[in-house]
PDB file of C-alpha atoms in Angstrom:
ATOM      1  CA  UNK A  20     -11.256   4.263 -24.124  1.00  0.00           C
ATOM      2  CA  UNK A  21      -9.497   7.439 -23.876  1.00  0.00           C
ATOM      3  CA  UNK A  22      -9.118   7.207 -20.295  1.00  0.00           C
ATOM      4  CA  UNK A  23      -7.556   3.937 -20.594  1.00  0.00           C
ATOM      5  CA  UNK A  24      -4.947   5.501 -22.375  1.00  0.00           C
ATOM      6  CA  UNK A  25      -4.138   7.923 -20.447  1.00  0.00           C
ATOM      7  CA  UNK A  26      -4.279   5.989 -17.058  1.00  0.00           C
ATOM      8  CA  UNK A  27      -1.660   3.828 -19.506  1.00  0.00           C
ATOM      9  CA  UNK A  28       0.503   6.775 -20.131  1.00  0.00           C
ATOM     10  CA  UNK A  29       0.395   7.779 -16.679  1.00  0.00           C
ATOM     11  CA  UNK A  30       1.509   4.187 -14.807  1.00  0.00           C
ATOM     12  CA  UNK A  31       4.075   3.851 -18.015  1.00  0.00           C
ATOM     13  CA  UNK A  32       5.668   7.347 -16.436  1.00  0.00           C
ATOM     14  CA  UNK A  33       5.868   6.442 -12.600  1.00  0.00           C
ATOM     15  CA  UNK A  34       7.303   2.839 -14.229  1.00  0.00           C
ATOM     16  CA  UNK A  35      10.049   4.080 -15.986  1.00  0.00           C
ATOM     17  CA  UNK A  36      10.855   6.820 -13.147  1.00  0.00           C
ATOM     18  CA  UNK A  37      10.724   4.350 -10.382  1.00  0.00           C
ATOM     19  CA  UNK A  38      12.680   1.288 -12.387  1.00  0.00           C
ATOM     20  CA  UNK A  39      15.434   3.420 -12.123  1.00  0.00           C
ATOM     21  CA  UNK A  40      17.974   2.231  -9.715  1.00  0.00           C
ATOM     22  CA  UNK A  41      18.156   5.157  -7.423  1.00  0.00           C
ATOM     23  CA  UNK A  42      15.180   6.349  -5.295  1.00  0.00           C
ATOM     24  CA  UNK A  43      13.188   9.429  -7.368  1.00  0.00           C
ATOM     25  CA  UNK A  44      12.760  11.167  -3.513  1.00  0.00           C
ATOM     26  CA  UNK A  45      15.462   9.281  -1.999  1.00  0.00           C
ATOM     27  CA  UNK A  46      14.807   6.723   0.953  1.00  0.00           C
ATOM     28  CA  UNK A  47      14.169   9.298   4.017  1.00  0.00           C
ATOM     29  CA  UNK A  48      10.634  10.424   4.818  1.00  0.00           C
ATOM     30  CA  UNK A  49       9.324  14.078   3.736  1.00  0.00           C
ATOM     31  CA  UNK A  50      10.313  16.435   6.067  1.00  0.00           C
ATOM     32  CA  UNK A  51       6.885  17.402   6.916  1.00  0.00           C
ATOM     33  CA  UNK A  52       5.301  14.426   7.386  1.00  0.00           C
ATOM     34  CA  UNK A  53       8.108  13.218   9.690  1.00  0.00           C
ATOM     35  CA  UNK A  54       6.986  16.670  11.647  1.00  0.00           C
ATOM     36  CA  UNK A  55       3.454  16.152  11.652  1.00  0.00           C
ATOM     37  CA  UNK A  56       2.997  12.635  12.602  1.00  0.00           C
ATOM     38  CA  UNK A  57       5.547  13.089  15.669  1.00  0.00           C
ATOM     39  CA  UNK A  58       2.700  15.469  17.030  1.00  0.00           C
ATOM     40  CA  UNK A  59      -0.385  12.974  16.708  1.00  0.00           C
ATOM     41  CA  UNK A  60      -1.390   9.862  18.183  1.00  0.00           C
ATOM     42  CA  UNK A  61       0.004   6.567  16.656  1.00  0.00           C
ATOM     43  CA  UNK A  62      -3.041   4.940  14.512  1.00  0.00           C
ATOM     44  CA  UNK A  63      -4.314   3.598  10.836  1.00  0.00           C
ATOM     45  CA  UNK A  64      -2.987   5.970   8.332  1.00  0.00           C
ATOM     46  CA  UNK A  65      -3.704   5.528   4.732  1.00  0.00           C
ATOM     47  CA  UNK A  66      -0.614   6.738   1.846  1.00  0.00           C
ATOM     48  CA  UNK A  67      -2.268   7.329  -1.705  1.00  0.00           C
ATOM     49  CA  UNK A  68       0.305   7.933  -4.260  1.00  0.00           C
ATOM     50  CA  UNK A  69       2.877   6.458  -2.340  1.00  0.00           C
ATOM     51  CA  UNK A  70       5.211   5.660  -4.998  1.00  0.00           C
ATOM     52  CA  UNK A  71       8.897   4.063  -3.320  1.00  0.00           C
ATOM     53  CA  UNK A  72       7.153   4.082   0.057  1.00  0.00           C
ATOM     54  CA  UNK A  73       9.385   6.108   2.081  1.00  0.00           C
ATOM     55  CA  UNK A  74       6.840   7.699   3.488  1.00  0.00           C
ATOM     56  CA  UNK A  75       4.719   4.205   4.294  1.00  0.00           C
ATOM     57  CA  UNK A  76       7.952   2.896   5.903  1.00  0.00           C
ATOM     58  CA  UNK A  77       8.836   5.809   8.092  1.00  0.00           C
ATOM     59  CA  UNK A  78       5.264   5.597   9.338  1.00  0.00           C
ATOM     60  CA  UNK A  79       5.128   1.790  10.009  1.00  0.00           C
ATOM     61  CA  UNK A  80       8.572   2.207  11.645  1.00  0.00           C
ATOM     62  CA  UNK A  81       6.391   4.811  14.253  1.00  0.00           C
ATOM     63  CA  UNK A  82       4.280   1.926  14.772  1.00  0.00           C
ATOM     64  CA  UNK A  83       1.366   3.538  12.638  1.00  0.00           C
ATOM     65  CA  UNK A  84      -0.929   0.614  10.620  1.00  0.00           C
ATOM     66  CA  UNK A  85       0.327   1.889   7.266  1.00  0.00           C
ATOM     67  CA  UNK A  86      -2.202   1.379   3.799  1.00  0.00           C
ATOM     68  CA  UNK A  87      -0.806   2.502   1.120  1.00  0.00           C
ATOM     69  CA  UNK A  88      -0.985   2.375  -2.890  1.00  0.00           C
ATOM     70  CA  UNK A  89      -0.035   4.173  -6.083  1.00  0.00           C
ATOM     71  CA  UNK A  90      -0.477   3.517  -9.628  1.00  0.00           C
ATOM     72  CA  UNK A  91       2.528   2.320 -10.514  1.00  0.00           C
ATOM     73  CA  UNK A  92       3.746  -1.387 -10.278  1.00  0.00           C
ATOM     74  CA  UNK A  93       7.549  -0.912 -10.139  1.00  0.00           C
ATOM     75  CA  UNK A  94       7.182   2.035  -7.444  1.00  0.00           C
ATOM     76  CA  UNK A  95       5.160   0.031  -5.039  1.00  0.00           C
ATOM     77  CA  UNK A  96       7.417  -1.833  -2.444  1.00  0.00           C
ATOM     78  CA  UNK A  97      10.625  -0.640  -3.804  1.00  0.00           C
ATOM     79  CA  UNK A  98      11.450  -0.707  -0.199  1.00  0.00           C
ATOM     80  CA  UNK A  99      10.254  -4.654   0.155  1.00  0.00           C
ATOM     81  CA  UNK A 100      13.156  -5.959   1.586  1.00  0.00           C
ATOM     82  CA  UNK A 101      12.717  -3.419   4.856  1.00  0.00           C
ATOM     83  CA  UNK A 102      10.578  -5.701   7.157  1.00  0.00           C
ATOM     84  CA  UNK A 103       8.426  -2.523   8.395  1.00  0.00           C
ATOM     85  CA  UNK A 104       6.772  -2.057   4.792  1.00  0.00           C
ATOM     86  CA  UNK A 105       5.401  -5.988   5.171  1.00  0.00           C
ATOM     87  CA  UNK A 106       3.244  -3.905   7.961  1.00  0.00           C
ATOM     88  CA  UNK A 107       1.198  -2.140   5.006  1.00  0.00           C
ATOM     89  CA  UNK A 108      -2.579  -4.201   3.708  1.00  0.00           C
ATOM     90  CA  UNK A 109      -1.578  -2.520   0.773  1.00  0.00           C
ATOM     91  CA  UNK A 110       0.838  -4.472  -1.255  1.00  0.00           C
ATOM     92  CA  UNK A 111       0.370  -7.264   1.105  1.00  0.00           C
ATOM     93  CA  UNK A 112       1.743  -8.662   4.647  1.00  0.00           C
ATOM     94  CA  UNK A 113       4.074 -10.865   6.175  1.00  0.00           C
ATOM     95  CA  UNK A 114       3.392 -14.635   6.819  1.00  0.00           C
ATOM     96  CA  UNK A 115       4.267 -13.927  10.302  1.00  0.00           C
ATOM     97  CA  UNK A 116       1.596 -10.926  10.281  1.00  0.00           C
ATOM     98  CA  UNK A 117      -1.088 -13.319   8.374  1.00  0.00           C
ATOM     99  CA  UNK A 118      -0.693 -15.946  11.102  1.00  0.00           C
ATOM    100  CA  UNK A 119      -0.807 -13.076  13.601  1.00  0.00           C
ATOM    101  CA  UNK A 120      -4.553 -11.962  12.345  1.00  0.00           C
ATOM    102  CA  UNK A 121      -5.273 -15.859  12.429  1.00  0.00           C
ATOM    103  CA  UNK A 122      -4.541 -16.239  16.302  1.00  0.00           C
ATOM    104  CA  UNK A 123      -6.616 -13.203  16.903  1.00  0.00           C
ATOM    105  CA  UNK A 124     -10.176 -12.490  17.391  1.00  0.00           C
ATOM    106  CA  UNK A 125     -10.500 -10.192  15.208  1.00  0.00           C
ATOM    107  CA  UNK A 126     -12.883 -10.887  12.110  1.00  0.00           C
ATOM    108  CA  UNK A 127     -11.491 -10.252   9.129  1.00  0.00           C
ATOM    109  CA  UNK A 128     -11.766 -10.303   5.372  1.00  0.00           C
ATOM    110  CA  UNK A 129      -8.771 -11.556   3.076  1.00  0.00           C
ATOM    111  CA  UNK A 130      -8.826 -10.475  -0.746  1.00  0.00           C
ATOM    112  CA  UNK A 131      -6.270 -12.483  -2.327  1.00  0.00           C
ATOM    113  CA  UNK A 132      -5.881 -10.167  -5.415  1.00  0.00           C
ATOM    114  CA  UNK A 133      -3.247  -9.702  -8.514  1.00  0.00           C
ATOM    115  CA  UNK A 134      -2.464  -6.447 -10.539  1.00  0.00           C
ATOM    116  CA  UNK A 135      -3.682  -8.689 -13.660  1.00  0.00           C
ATOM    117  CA  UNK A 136      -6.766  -9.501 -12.338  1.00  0.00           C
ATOM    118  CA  UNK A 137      -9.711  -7.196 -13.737  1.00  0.00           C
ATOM    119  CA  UNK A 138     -12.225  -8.192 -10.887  1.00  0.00           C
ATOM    120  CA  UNK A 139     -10.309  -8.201  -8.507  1.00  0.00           C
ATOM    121  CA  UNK A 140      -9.590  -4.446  -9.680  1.00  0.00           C
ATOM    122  CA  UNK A 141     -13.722  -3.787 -10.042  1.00  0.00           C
ATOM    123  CA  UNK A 142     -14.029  -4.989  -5.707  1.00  0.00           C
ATOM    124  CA  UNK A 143     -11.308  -2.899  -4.662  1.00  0.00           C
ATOM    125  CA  UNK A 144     -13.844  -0.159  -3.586  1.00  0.00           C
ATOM    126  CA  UNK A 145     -16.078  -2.386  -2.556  1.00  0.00           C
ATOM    127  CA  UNK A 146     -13.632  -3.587  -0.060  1.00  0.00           C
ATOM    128  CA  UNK A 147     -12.375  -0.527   1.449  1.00  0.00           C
ATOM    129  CA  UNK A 148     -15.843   0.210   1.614  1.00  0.00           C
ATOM    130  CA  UNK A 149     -17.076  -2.823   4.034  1.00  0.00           C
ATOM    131  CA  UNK A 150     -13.169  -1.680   5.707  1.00  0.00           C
ATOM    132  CA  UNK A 151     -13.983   1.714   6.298  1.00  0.00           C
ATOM    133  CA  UNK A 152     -17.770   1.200   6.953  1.00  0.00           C
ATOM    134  CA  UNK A 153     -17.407  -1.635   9.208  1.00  0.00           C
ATOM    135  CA  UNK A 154     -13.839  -1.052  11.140  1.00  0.00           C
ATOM    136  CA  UNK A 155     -15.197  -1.849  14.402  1.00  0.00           C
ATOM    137  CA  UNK A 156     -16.599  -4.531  13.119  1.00  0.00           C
ATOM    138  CA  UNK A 157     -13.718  -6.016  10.749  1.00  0.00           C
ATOM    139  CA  UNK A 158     -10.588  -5.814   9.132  1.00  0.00           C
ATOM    140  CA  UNK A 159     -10.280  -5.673   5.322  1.00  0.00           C
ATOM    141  CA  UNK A 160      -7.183  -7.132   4.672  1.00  0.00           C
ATOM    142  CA  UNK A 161      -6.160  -7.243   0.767  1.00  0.00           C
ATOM    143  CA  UNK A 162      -2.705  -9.464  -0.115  1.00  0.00           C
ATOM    144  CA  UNK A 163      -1.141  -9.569  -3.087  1.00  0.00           C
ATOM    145  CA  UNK A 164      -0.867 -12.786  -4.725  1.00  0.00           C
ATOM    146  CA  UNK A 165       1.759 -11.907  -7.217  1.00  0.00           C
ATOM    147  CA  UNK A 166       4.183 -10.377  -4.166  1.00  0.00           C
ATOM    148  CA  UNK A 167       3.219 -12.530  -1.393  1.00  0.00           C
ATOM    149  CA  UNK A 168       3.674 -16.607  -2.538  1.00  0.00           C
ATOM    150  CA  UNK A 169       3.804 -18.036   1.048  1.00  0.00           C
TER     151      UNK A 169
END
């Protein structure tokens, strides 16, 4: 129980910081990471505590296929209206990018998920799992429900 609470306390924090109307780190990429992924080759790239997702943007913007998550609801996708966060498995993707993967042939995996939903919480790891495990193989793709209606 007590880490329940304090997971609470935590995502209650980032909330309230990131329901505020201006951006907590502004809207432009960290310095350094705009630096360091200029110097490597464009790939997957994965943003844990993303927060706003300036970061996640600047990086899909470089053509990079951004994942990216955080623990708070209100900072994830405060960017959403920016078409190159859609690019992200994290918070979800495009219709356009859905029907993409469906013209492909690539094999792939959808998790239609919620924040709500407590199983769909308990197969997270089991999905990035098969993702990471089996990349050549197929693509782990995880949309949210809640965020993506189409």
């Amino acid at each position: 129980m007590k880490d329940h609470k304090v997971n609470d306390l935590w995502t209650s924090r980032w909330d309230d910081r990131y329901s505020q109307e201006e951006f907590a780190y502004g809207e432009e990429p960290n310095n350094y990471l705009k630096e360091q992924l200029s110097k490597l080759t464009v790939g997957s790239i994965l943003f844990p505590a993303e927060g706003e997702g300036r970061n996640a943007v600047f990086a899909a913007q470089m053509g990079w296929n951004v994942s990216a998550f955080d623990i708070s609801v209100e900072g994830k996708w405060r960017n959403e209206d920016l078409p190159e966060i859609k690019k992200s498995t994290s918070g979800g993707m495009s219709l356009a990018q859905y029907n993409e993967l469906l013209d492909s042939e690539t094999l792939f995996l959808v998790d239609f998920h919620t924040e709500q939903c407590a199983p769909c919480r308990k197969m997270e790891p089991y999905l990035k799992k098969i993702g990471s495990e089996w990349s050549d193989k197929v693509k782990v793709v995880r949309i949210n429900a809640d965020e993506n209606t189409q």
